Amino acid sequence: MGGCGVSPCDLDREFAPQIAQLIATPPLQSAQEYYDELIRSKKHDGIRVSYSGKHGKGVCANRDFAEDELILKDQMLVGAQHSLNKIDCVVCSYCFRFIGSIDFQIGRRLYLQSIGASSGSTPERHCHGSDVGSSTGCSGSTNGNSSAVPQEVIMSLMDGDTSLPFTDQFCLPSVVACPGGCEGELYCSQSCADSDWDSYHSLLCTGSKTEPLRRSALQKFVQHANGTNDIFLVAAKAITFTLLRYKKLKRQPASHKSSFSLLMEAWKPLSMGFKKRWWECVALPEDIDSSEEDSFRQQIRDLAFESLQLLKDAIFDPECAPLFSLDVYGHIIGMFELNNLDLVVASPVEDYFIHIDDLPESEKEEAEKVTGPFLDALGEDYSVPCEGTAFFPLQSCMNHSCCPNAKAFKRDEDKDGRAVVLALRSISKGEEITISYIDEDLSYEERQVQLADYGFTCACSKCQEERPI
C-alpha cells in the first residue's frame, strides 16, 4: 500500500485480482472508443481526444477556433457543492444553478447566519481539504451582522411574503424538493431531481422514505465527511454512480455477462480518470515537516478507511464488493485530488446588488433605503459563488501549459455547473488545446514546485525559455 504497510481492509486481499483490473489504466482502444462516443453523444465535434507517447492523452482541435470562442461546455461526471458553501448558496443539487429567488437566497443566508450567531459560533467555511489532504480554497467566514435585520423580516423574505426592490428582474428557477424527502438536496426542476435520483442520490438520500437503519448509517457517513473532509461526499457519489449503472446493466434482458464484467462496464466512465492512491499523491501541508511525512500519509489513509467503513455500513452491495475496497476508494479520492477541478457558479445576489448600485441616483437612493440593511447584514462576502469539486471527463483530459491557448472561464450567460473552456487566442485545426493548472504568472521555480504535485515537470516553451542554465 505504498509505504503505509498492510491494508486494514479485508476486501483489498479478498478481491486483489479484481481490484487490480478496476484501477488499471484502460486499454488504449477502449479509451479511444469511450471518448469518441462521449464527444459524439454530447455533440462536442470541435474537439477530439488523442494519445501520444509524450503526454499520454490530450485534447486536440478538430477545427479552427477564434480568440474568445467557446471550445467546450463539459458536463460533470460527478461533483458536489462544498458542505458549508450551502450556508451561502442555495443551488440545484444536480446542475448547480441558483434556485428560488434573490429574496429567498438573501433571507435563507441571513437566517443561517443568525442561527450561527445565536449559538455563539459563526460557521467557519471549512471545505474539502481545509483540515487534511488538499489545498482547495473556499470562501471565508461571513462577517456580516444578521441581527441588524429583524428575524420576522428574514422569515418573510424566505417565505416569499416580502420582496426587495427590483428582485423581479432576476428570475431564478423554482425550488423542487428531493423525491425521497430529504432536506439536504433541492433542485431547479423535476427533470434534475429525477436525473440526480437515478444517477446518484437514490442510494444516498437521508429522507423519510429511506429505511431507518440505512438512513442512520448514511447520516453518520455524512457527519464524518462534514467534520473531516467533504471530498468523501464526492467519492460516495462516484461509487453510487457506478452501483446504479451496474444495476441498470444487470436489468437489461440481453445481459448474460458475469457480475464482475458488468461492474467493469459500469465503472468505465470513472476508469478513464488519471488516478493514484489519495494518501500517496496528496501534497504535504506546509506545516508538516518532511520527517513526519510517513505518519501524515498513514493518518490520511486511516481517515479514508474510517469514511469507507461508514459508507459500507450504509450502501454495501456484495455483488460489487471490490468497489468498496480501500484501494479503490483511495484511487477514487486520488482522482479528484489530481484532477482537482473547481466547481464554481457566480451568485445572482452579486448581480442584484450591482444592479442597485448602477441605478440612476434618485432611484438608487430610494432602493438603498430598503436594500442597505440587507447588504450590511450580509457583509463583505455577499457575493460568494457556489463552490465545490467536480470531475469533468473531457476537461480533465486537457494537458497543462504555462503559456496555454485556452482557459476555463465562466461567462455571464453560464449559470450552471458545467465547465466552460474558451480560446485565449486563435487555435488551428489539429493543434493541442492546453490550459494552465496553476497561476502561470508565477516564477519558473514556483511553477515547477506547484506542478510537482501533479506528478510532472513542465517543459512547455515558456519553461524552456525561463529554465536556469
PDB file of N, CA, C and O in Angstrom, residues 384-448:
ATOM      1  N   VAL A 384     -20.498  35.649  -2.464  1.00  0.00           N
ATOM      2  CA  VAL A 384     -19.878  34.311  -2.509  1.00  0.00           C
ATOM      3  C   VAL A 384     -20.558  33.444  -3.582  1.00  0.00           C
ATOM      4  O   VAL A 384     -21.782  33.310  -3.590  1.00  0.00           O
ATOM      5  N   PRO A 385     -19.774  32.846  -4.492  1.00  0.00           N
ATOM      6  CA  PRO A 385     -20.369  31.968  -5.503  1.00  0.00           C
ATOM      7  C   PRO A 385     -20.634  30.581  -4.945  1.00  0.00           C
ATOM      8  O   PRO A 385     -20.165  30.237  -3.856  1.00  0.00           O
ATOM      9  N   CYS A 386     -21.355  29.771  -5.700  1.00  0.00           N
ATOM     10  CA  CYS A 386     -21.438  28.336  -5.393  1.00  0.00           C
ATOM     11  C   CYS A 386     -20.054  27.745  -5.669  1.00  0.00           C
ATOM     12  O   CYS A 386     -19.464  28.001  -6.721  1.00  0.00           O
ATOM     13  N   GLU A 387     -19.543  26.969  -4.706  1.00  0.00           N
ATOM     14  CA  GLU A 387     -18.212  26.377  -4.846  1.00  0.00           C
ATOM     15  C   GLU A 387     -18.273  24.888  -4.519  1.00  0.00           C
ATOM     16  O   GLU A 387     -18.997  24.478  -3.615  1.00  0.00           O
ATOM     17  N   GLY A 388     -17.513  24.107  -5.264  1.00  0.00           N
ATOM     18  CA  GLY A 388     -17.472  22.671  -5.000  1.00  0.00           C
ATOM     19  C   GLY A 388     -16.333  22.018  -5.760  1.00  0.00           C
ATOM     20  O   GLY A 388     -15.418  22.686  -6.248  1.00  0.00           O
ATOM     21  N   THR A 389     -16.390  20.712  -5.834  1.00  0.00           N
ATOM     22  CA  THR A 389     -15.390  19.920  -6.552  1.00  0.00           C
ATOM     23  C   THR A 389     -16.117  19.024  -7.548  1.00  0.00           C
ATOM     24  O   THR A 389     -17.166  18.473  -7.225  1.00  0.00           O
ATOM     25  N   ALA A 390     -15.551  18.884  -8.723  1.00  0.00           N
ATOM     26  CA  ALA A 390     -16.196  18.056  -9.743  1.00  0.00           C
ATOM     27  C   ALA A 390     -15.155  17.397 -10.634  1.00  0.00           C
ATOM     28  O   ALA A 390     -14.022  17.856 -10.727  1.00  0.00           O
ATOM     29  N   PHE A 391     -15.574  16.308 -11.267  1.00  0.00           N
ATOM     30  CA  PHE A 391     -14.731  15.643 -12.264  1.00  0.00           C
ATOM     31  C   PHE A 391     -15.399  15.820 -13.620  1.00  0.00           C
ATOM     32  O   PHE A 391     -16.527  15.353 -13.829  1.00  0.00           O
ATOM     33  N   PHE A 392     -14.716  16.521 -14.515  1.00  0.00           N
ATOM     34  CA  PHE A 392     -15.217  16.764 -15.866  1.00  0.00           C
ATOM     35  C   PHE A 392     -14.445  15.862 -16.830  1.00  0.00           C
ATOM     36  O   PHE A 392     -13.222  16.012 -16.966  1.00  0.00           O
ATOM     37  N   PRO A 393     -15.122  14.932 -17.496  1.00  0.00           N
ATOM     38  CA  PRO A 393     -14.406  13.892 -18.252  1.00  0.00           C
ATOM     39  C   PRO A 393     -13.550  14.417 -19.398  1.00  0.00           C
ATOM     40  O   PRO A 393     -12.477  13.870 -19.668  1.00  0.00           O
ATOM     41  N   LEU A 394     -13.992  15.490 -20.077  1.00  0.00           N
ATOM     42  CA  LEU A 394     -13.210  15.985 -21.219  1.00  0.00           C
ATOM     43  C   LEU A 394     -12.206  17.049 -20.790  1.00  0.00           C
ATOM     44  O   LEU A 394     -11.057  17.036 -21.223  1.00  0.00           O
ATOM     45  N   GLN A 395     -12.622  17.968 -19.922  1.00  0.00           N
ATOM     46  CA  GLN A 395     -11.674  18.984 -19.470  1.00  0.00           C
ATOM     47  C   GLN A 395     -10.482  18.333 -18.753  1.00  0.00           C
ATOM     48  O   GLN A 395      -9.350  18.797 -18.859  1.00  0.00           O
ATOM     49  N   SER A 396     -10.755  17.230 -18.030  1.00  0.00           N
ATOM     50  CA  SER A 396      -9.666  16.567 -17.292  1.00  0.00           C
ATOM     51  C   SER A 396      -8.636  15.929 -18.233  1.00  0.00           C
ATOM     52  O   SER A 396      -7.549  15.560 -17.806  1.00  0.00           O
ATOM     53  N   CYS A 397      -8.978  15.790 -19.516  1.00  0.00           N
ATOM     54  CA  CYS A 397      -8.015  15.263 -20.500  1.00  0.00           C
ATOM     55  C   CYS A 397      -7.078  16.343 -21.031  1.00  0.00           C
ATOM     56  O   CYS A 397      -6.106  16.029 -21.729  1.00  0.00           O
ATOM     57  N   MET A 398      -7.385  17.604 -20.736  1.00  0.00           N
ATOM     58  CA  MET A 398      -6.572  18.693 -21.283  1.00  0.00           C
ATOM     59  C   MET A 398      -5.255  18.797 -20.532  1.00  0.00           C
ATOM     60  O   MET A 398      -5.221  18.825 -19.305  1.00  0.00           O
ATOM     61  N   ASN A 399      -4.169  18.861 -21.284  1.00  0.00           N
ATOM     62  CA  ASN A 399      -2.844  18.969 -20.679  1.00  0.00           C
ATOM     63  C   ASN A 399      -2.532  20.407 -20.289  1.00  0.00           C
ATOM     64  O   ASN A 399      -3.145  21.361 -20.785  1.00  0.00           O
ATOM     65  N   HIS A 400      -1.548  20.525 -19.402  1.00  0.00           N
ATOM     66  CA  HIS A 400      -1.131  21.823 -18.884  1.00  0.00           C
ATOM     67  C   HIS A 400      -0.087  22.474 -19.781  1.00  0.00           C
ATOM     68  O   HIS A 400       0.757  21.798 -20.376  1.00  0.00           O
ATOM     69  N   SER A 401      -0.131  23.796 -19.837  1.00  0.00           N
ATOM     70  CA  SER A 401       0.971  24.590 -20.386  1.00  0.00           C
ATOM     71  C   SER A 401       1.021  25.886 -19.588  1.00  0.00           C
ATOM     72  O   SER A 401      -0.022  26.407 -19.180  1.00  0.00           O
ATOM     73  N   CYS A 402       2.217  26.394 -19.364  1.00  0.00           N
ATOM     74  CA  CYS A 402       2.365  27.693 -18.689  1.00  0.00           C
ATOM     75  C   CYS A 402       2.125  28.846 -19.661  1.00  0.00           C
ATOM     76  O   CYS A 402       2.088  30.007 -19.261  1.00  0.00           O
ATOM     77  N   CYS A 403       1.974  28.518 -20.947  1.00  0.00           N
ATOM     78  CA  CYS A 403       1.535  29.520 -21.939  1.00  0.00           C
ATOM     79  C   CYS A 403       0.373  28.880 -22.712  1.00  0.00           C
ATOM     80  O   CYS A 403       0.505  28.527 -23.894  1.00  0.00           O
ATOM     81  N   PRO A 404      -0.766  28.672 -22.024  1.00  0.00           N
ATOM     82  CA  PRO A 404      -1.888  27.914 -22.607  1.00  0.00           C
ATOM     83  C   PRO A 404      -2.563  28.677 -23.745  1.00  0.00           C
ATOM     84  O   PRO A 404      -2.455  29.898 -23.831  1.00  0.00           O
ATOM     85  N   ASN A 405      -3.281  27.930 -24.593  1.00  0.00           N
ATOM     86  CA  ASN A 405      -4.055  28.593 -25.648  1.00  0.00           C
ATOM     87  C   ASN A 405      -5.549  28.612 -25.324  1.00  0.00           C
ATOM     88  O   ASN A 405      -6.359  29.082 -26.127  1.00  0.00           O
ATOM     89  N   ALA A 406      -5.912  28.099 -24.137  1.00  0.00           N
ATOM     90  CA  ALA A 406      -7.317  28.086 -23.722  1.00  0.00           C
ATOM     91  C   ALA A 406      -7.393  28.277 -22.209  1.00  0.00           C
ATOM     92  O   ALA A 406      -6.395  28.137 -21.498  1.00  0.00           O
ATOM     93  N   LYS A 407      -8.580  28.604 -21.720  1.00  0.00           N
ATOM     94  CA  LYS A 407      -8.770  28.773 -20.273  1.00  0.00           C
ATOM     95  C   LYS A 407     -10.174  28.345 -19.877  1.00  0.00           C
ATOM     96  O   LYS A 407     -11.124  28.430 -20.678  1.00  0.00           O
ATOM     97  N   ALA A 408     -10.284  27.854 -18.650  1.00  0.00           N
ATOM     98  CA  ALA A 408     -11.599  27.568 -18.079  1.00  0.00           C
ATOM     99  C   ALA A 408     -12.136  28.887 -17.535  1.00  0.00           C
ATOM    100  O   ALA A 408     -11.512  29.497 -16.662  1.00  0.00           O
ATOM    101  N   PHE A 409     -13.251  29.348 -18.072  1.00  0.00           N
ATOM    102  CA  PHE A 409     -13.753  30.679 -17.711  1.00  0.00           C
ATOM    103  C   PHE A 409     -15.255  30.746 -17.907  1.00  0.00           C
ATOM    104  O   PHE A 409     -15.757  30.476 -18.994  1.00  0.00           O
ATOM    105  N   LYS A 410     -15.975  31.087 -16.847  1.00  0.00           N
ATOM    106  CA  LYS A 410     -17.433  31.218 -16.949  1.00  0.00           C
ATOM    107  C   LYS A 410     -17.807  32.609 -17.472  1.00  0.00           C
ATOM    108  O   LYS A 410     -17.329  33.626 -16.969  1.00  0.00           O
ATOM    109  N   ARG A 411     -18.664  32.629 -18.472  1.00  0.00           N
ATOM    110  CA  ARG A 411     -19.194  33.894 -18.988  1.00  0.00           C
ATOM    111  C   ARG A 411     -20.471  34.261 -18.235  1.00  0.00           C
ATOM    112  O   ARG A 411     -20.984  33.457 -17.455  1.00  0.00           O
ATOM    113  N   ASP A 412     -20.987  35.453 -18.466  1.00  0.00           N
ATOM    114  CA  ASP A 412     -22.189  35.891 -17.735  1.00  0.00           C
ATOM    115  C   ASP A 412     -23.359  34.946 -17.985  1.00  0.00           C
ATOM    116  O   ASP A 412     -24.199  34.747 -17.115  1.00  0.00           O
ATOM    117  N   GLU A 413     -23.417  34.373 -19.201  1.00  0.00           N
ATOM    118  CA  GLU A 413     -24.574  33.518 -19.531  1.00  0.00           C
ATOM    119  C   GLU A 413     -24.446  32.092 -18.996  1.00  0.00           C
ATOM    120  O   GLU A 413     -25.386  31.299 -19.105  1.00  0.00           O
ATOM    121  N   ASP A 414     -23.300  31.746 -18.415  1.00  0.00           N
ATOM    122  CA  ASP A 414     -23.083  30.381 -17.933  1.00  0.00           C
ATOM    123  C   ASP A 414     -23.548  30.270 -16.481  1.00  0.00           C
ATOM    124  O   ASP A 414     -22.818  30.620 -15.555  1.00  0.00           O
ATOM    125  N   LYS A 415     -24.770  29.778 -16.303  1.00  0.00           N
ATOM    126  CA  LYS A 415     -25.437  29.834 -14.996  1.00  0.00           C
ATOM    127  C   LYS A 415     -25.435  28.510 -14.242  1.00  0.00           C
ATOM    128  O   LYS A 415     -26.033  28.408 -13.176  1.00  0.00           O
ATOM    129  N   ASP A 416     -24.821  27.464 -14.819  1.00  0.00           N
ATOM    130  CA  ASP A 416     -24.856  26.168 -14.136  1.00  0.00           C
ATOM    131  C   ASP A 416     -23.433  25.663 -13.889  1.00  0.00           C
ATOM    132  O   ASP A 416     -22.458  26.385 -14.084  1.00  0.00           O
ATOM    133  N   GLY A 417     -23.316  24.392 -13.465  1.00  0.00           N
ATOM    134  CA  GLY A 417     -22.033  23.863 -13.024  1.00  0.00           C
ATOM    135  C   GLY A 417     -21.155  23.286 -14.115  1.00  0.00           C
ATOM    136  O   GLY A 417     -20.101  22.733 -13.805  1.00  0.00           O
ATOM    137  N   ARG A 418     -21.559  23.405 -15.376  1.00  0.00           N
ATOM    138  CA  ARG A 418     -20.714  22.856 -16.434  1.00  0.00           C
ATOM    139  C   ARG A 418     -19.392  23.623 -16.542  1.00  0.00           C
ATOM    140  O   ARG A 418     -19.340  24.824 -16.256  1.00  0.00           O
ATOM    141  N   ALA A 419     -18.332  22.908 -16.945  1.00  0.00           N
ATOM    142  CA  ALA A 419     -17.030  23.557 -17.160  1.00  0.00           C
ATOM    143  C   ALA A 419     -17.063  24.223 -18.529  1.00  0.00           C
ATOM    144  O   ALA A 419     -17.481  23.620 -19.520  1.00  0.00           O
ATOM    145  N   VAL A 420     -16.623  25.465 -18.594  1.00  0.00           N
ATOM    146  CA  VAL A 420     -16.617  26.235 -19.839  1.00  0.00           C
ATOM    147  C   VAL A 420     -15.170  26.540 -20.203  1.00  0.00           C
ATOM    148  O   VAL A 420     -14.422  27.092 -19.406  1.00  0.00           O
ATOM    149  N   VAL A 421     -14.770  26.154 -21.404  1.00  0.00           N
ATOM    150  CA  VAL A 421     -13.396  26.387 -21.868  1.00  0.00           C
ATOM    151  C   VAL A 421     -13.449  27.288 -23.095  1.00  0.00           C
ATOM    152  O   VAL A 421     -14.139  26.985 -24.068  1.00  0.00           O
ATOM    153  N   LEU A 422     -12.697  28.414 -23.031  1.00  0.00           N
ATOM    154  CA  LEU A 422     -12.658  29.394 -24.118  1.00  0.00           C
ATOM    155  C   LEU A 422     -11.249  29.474 -24.706  1.00  0.00           C
ATOM    156  O   LEU A 422     -10.258  29.243 -24.003  1.00  0.00           O
ATOM    157  N   ALA A 423     -11.171  29.842 -25.980  1.00  0.00           N
ATOM    158  CA  ALA A 423      -9.867  30.022 -26.632  1.00  0.00           C
ATOM    159  C   ALA A 423      -9.249  31.350 -26.189  1.00  0.00           C
ATOM    160  O   ALA A 423      -9.906  32.390 -26.225  1.00  0.00           O
ATOM    161  N   LEU A 424      -7.992  31.306 -25.751  1.00  0.00           N
ATOM    162  CA  LEU A 424      -7.267  32.533 -25.377  1.00  0.00           C
ATOM    163  C   LEU A 424      -6.704  33.238 -26.603  1.00  0.00           C
ATOM    164  O   LEU A 424      -6.413  34.426 -26.578  1.00  0.00           O
ATOM    165  N   ARG A 425      -6.511  32.502 -27.652  1.00  0.00           N
ATOM    166  CA  ARG A 425      -6.011  33.030 -28.927  1.00  0.00           C
ATOM    167  C   ARG A 425      -6.559  32.137 -30.018  1.00  0.00           C
ATOM    168  O   ARG A 425      -7.245  31.145 -29.744  1.00  0.00           O
ATOM    169  N   SER A 426      -6.283  32.459 -31.260  1.00  0.00           N
ATOM    170  CA  SER A 426      -6.757  31.592 -32.353  1.00  0.00           C
ATOM    171  C   SER A 426      -6.026  30.242 -32.277  1.00  0.00           C
ATOM    172  O   SER A 426      -4.830  30.186 -31.971  1.00  0.00           O
ATOM    173  N   ILE A 427      -6.787  29.180 -32.488  1.00  0.00           N
ATOM    174  CA  ILE A 427      -6.252  27.814 -32.423  1.00  0.00           C
ATOM    175  C   ILE A 427      -6.544  27.140 -33.760  1.00  0.00           C
ATOM    176  O   ILE A 427      -7.672  27.188 -34.261  1.00  0.00           O
ATOM    177  N   SER A 428      -5.521  26.525 -34.342  1.00  0.00           N
ATOM    178  CA  SER A 428      -5.687  25.883 -35.656  1.00  0.00           C
ATOM    179  C   SER A 428      -6.143  24.437 -35.497  1.00  0.00           C
ATOM    180  O   SER A 428      -5.835  23.784 -34.495  1.00  0.00           O
ATOM    181  N   LYS A 429      -6.846  23.952 -36.503  1.00  0.00           N
ATOM    182  CA  LYS A 429      -7.260  22.547 -36.525  1.00  0.00           C
ATOM    183  C   LYS A 429      -6.030  21.652 -36.378  1.00  0.00           C
ATOM    184  O   LYS A 429      -5.004  21.873 -37.028  1.00  0.00           O
ATOM    185  N   GLY A 430      -6.114  20.653 -35.502  1.00  0.00           N
ATOM    186  CA  GLY A 430      -5.005  19.737 -35.268  1.00  0.00           C
ATOM    187  C   GLY A 430      -4.091  20.146 -34.128  1.00  0.00           C
ATOM    188  O   GLY A 430      -3.295  19.339 -33.638  1.00  0.00           O
ATOM    189  N   GLU A 431      -4.212  21.413 -33.670  1.00  0.00           N
ATOM    190  CA  GLU A 431      -3.354  21.902 -32.583  1.00  0.00           C
ATOM    191  C   GLU A 431      -3.868  21.364 -31.248  1.00  0.00           C
ATOM    192  O   GLU A 431      -5.082  21.240 -31.041  1.00  0.00           O
ATOM    193  N   GLU A 432      -2.947  21.056 -30.316  1.00  0.00           N
ATOM    194  CA  GLU A 432      -3.385  20.615 -28.995  1.00  0.00           C
ATOM    195  C   GLU A 432      -3.958  21.797 -28.221  1.00  0.00           C
ATOM    196  O   GLU A 432      -3.414  22.903 -28.258  1.00  0.00           O
ATOM    197  N   ILE A 433      -5.068  21.546 -27.512  1.00  0.00           N
ATOM    198  CA  ILE A 433      -5.687  22.573 -26.662  1.00  0.00           C
ATOM    199  C   ILE A 433      -5.139  22.395 -25.255  1.00  0.00           C
ATOM    200  O   ILE A 433      -5.249  21.309 -24.665  1.00  0.00           O
ATOM    201  N   THR A 434      -4.518  23.449 -24.710  1.00  0.00           N
ATOM    202  CA  THR A 434      -3.913  23.360 -23.379  1.00  0.00           C
ATOM    203  C   THR A 434      -4.505  24.422 -22.460  1.00  0.00           C
ATOM    204  O   THR A 434      -4.915  25.508 -22.909  1.00  0.00           O
ATOM    205  N   ILE A 435      -4.551  24.094 -21.180  1.00  0.00           N
ATOM    206  CA  ILE A 435      -4.979  25.037 -20.147  1.00  0.00           C
ATOM    207  C   ILE A 435      -3.876  25.080 -19.083  1.00  0.00           C
ATOM    208  O   ILE A 435      -2.977  24.248 -19.095  1.00  0.00           O
ATOM    209  N   SER A 436      -3.963  26.036 -18.181  1.00  0.00           N
ATOM    210  CA  SER A 436      -2.973  26.090 -17.098  1.00  0.00           C
ATOM    211  C   SER A 436      -3.609  25.562 -15.819  1.00  0.00           C
ATOM    212  O   SER A 436      -4.704  25.976 -15.448  1.00  0.00           O
ATOM    213  N   TYR A 437      -2.924  24.636 -15.170  1.00  0.00           N
ATOM    214  CA  TYR A 437      -3.410  24.080 -13.909  1.00  0.00           C
ATOM    215  C   TYR A 437      -3.118  25.007 -12.732  1.00  0.00           C
ATOM    216  O   TYR A 437      -3.639  24.804 -11.636  1.00  0.00           O
ATOM    217  N   ILE A 438      -2.233  25.995 -12.942  1.00  0.00           N
ATOM    218  CA  ILE A 438      -1.757  26.858 -11.855  1.00  0.00           C
ATOM    219  C   ILE A 438      -1.746  28.306 -12.339  1.00  0.00           C
ATOM    220  O   ILE A 438      -2.124  28.587 -13.483  1.00  0.00           O
ATOM    221  N   ASP A 439      -1.287  29.217 -11.494  1.00  0.00           N
ATOM    222  CA  ASP A 439      -1.098  30.608 -11.894  1.00  0.00           C
ATOM    223  C   ASP A 439       0.173  30.678 -12.742  1.00  0.00           C
ATOM    224  O   ASP A 439       1.283  30.557 -12.236  1.00  0.00           O
ATOM    225  N   GLU A 440       0.002  30.889 -14.034  1.00  0.00           N
ATOM    226  CA  GLU A 440       1.172  30.842 -14.933  1.00  0.00           C
ATOM    227  C   GLU A 440       2.053  32.084 -14.814  1.00  0.00           C
ATOM    228  O   GLU A 440       3.134  32.147 -15.417  1.00  0.00           O
ATOM    229  N   ASP A 441       1.631  33.092 -14.035  1.00  0.00           N
ATOM    230  CA  ASP A 441       2.454  34.292 -13.843  1.00  0.00           C
ATOM    231  C   ASP A 441       3.497  34.114 -12.733  1.00  0.00           C
ATOM    232  O   ASP A 441       4.308  35.005 -12.492  1.00  0.00           O
ATOM    233  N   LEU A 442       3.452  32.974 -12.054  1.00  0.00           N
ATOM    234  CA  LEU A 442       4.469  32.708 -11.029  1.00  0.00           C
ATOM    235  C   LEU A 442       5.840  32.530 -11.684  1.00  0.00           C
ATOM    236  O   LEU A 442       5.943  32.336 -12.895  1.00  0.00           O
ATOM    237  N   SER A 443       6.893  32.579 -10.880  1.00  0.00           N
ATOM    238  CA  SER A 443       8.239  32.363 -11.406  1.00  0.00           C
ATOM    239  C   SER A 443       8.394  30.909 -11.848  1.00  0.00           C
ATOM    240  O   SER A 443       7.615  30.034 -11.445  1.00  0.00           O
ATOM    241  N   TYR A 444       9.417  30.650 -12.648  1.00  0.00           N
ATOM    242  CA  TYR A 444       9.690  29.287 -13.129  1.00  0.00           C
ATOM    243  C   TYR A 444       9.776  28.311 -11.953  1.00  0.00           C
ATOM    244  O   TYR A 444       9.152  27.242 -11.976  1.00  0.00           O
ATOM    245  N   GLU A 445      10.548  28.682 -10.923  1.00  0.00           N
ATOM    246  CA  GLU A 445      10.754  27.782  -9.778  1.00  0.00           C
ATOM    247  C   GLU A 445       9.438  27.508  -9.055  1.00  0.00           C
ATOM    248  O   GLU A 445       9.133  26.359  -8.706  1.00  0.00           O
ATOM    249  N   GLU A 446       8.644  28.566  -8.841  1.00  0.00           N
ATOM    250  CA  GLU A 446       7.364  28.393  -8.134  1.00  0.00           C
ATOM    251  C   GLU A 446       6.401  27.526  -8.941  1.00  0.00           C
ATOM    252  O   GLU A 446       5.694  26.681  -8.388  1.00  0.00           O
ATOM    253  N   ARG A 447       6.400  27.709 -10.258  1.00  0.00           N
ATOM    254  CA  ARG A 447       5.524  26.897 -11.110  1.00  0.00           C
ATOM    255  C   ARG A 447       5.904  25.427 -11.024  1.00  0.00           C
ATOM    256  O   ARG A 447       5.041  24.550 -10.898  1.00  0.00           O
ATOM    257  N   GLN A 448       7.199  25.145 -11.093  1.00  0.00           N
ATOM    258  CA  GLN A 448       7.642  23.742 -11.071  1.00  0.00           C
ATOM    259  C   GLN A 448       7.321  23.077  -9.739  1.00  0.00           C
ATOM    260  O   GLN A 448       6.959  21.890  -9.701  1.00  0.00           O
TER     261      GLN A 448
END
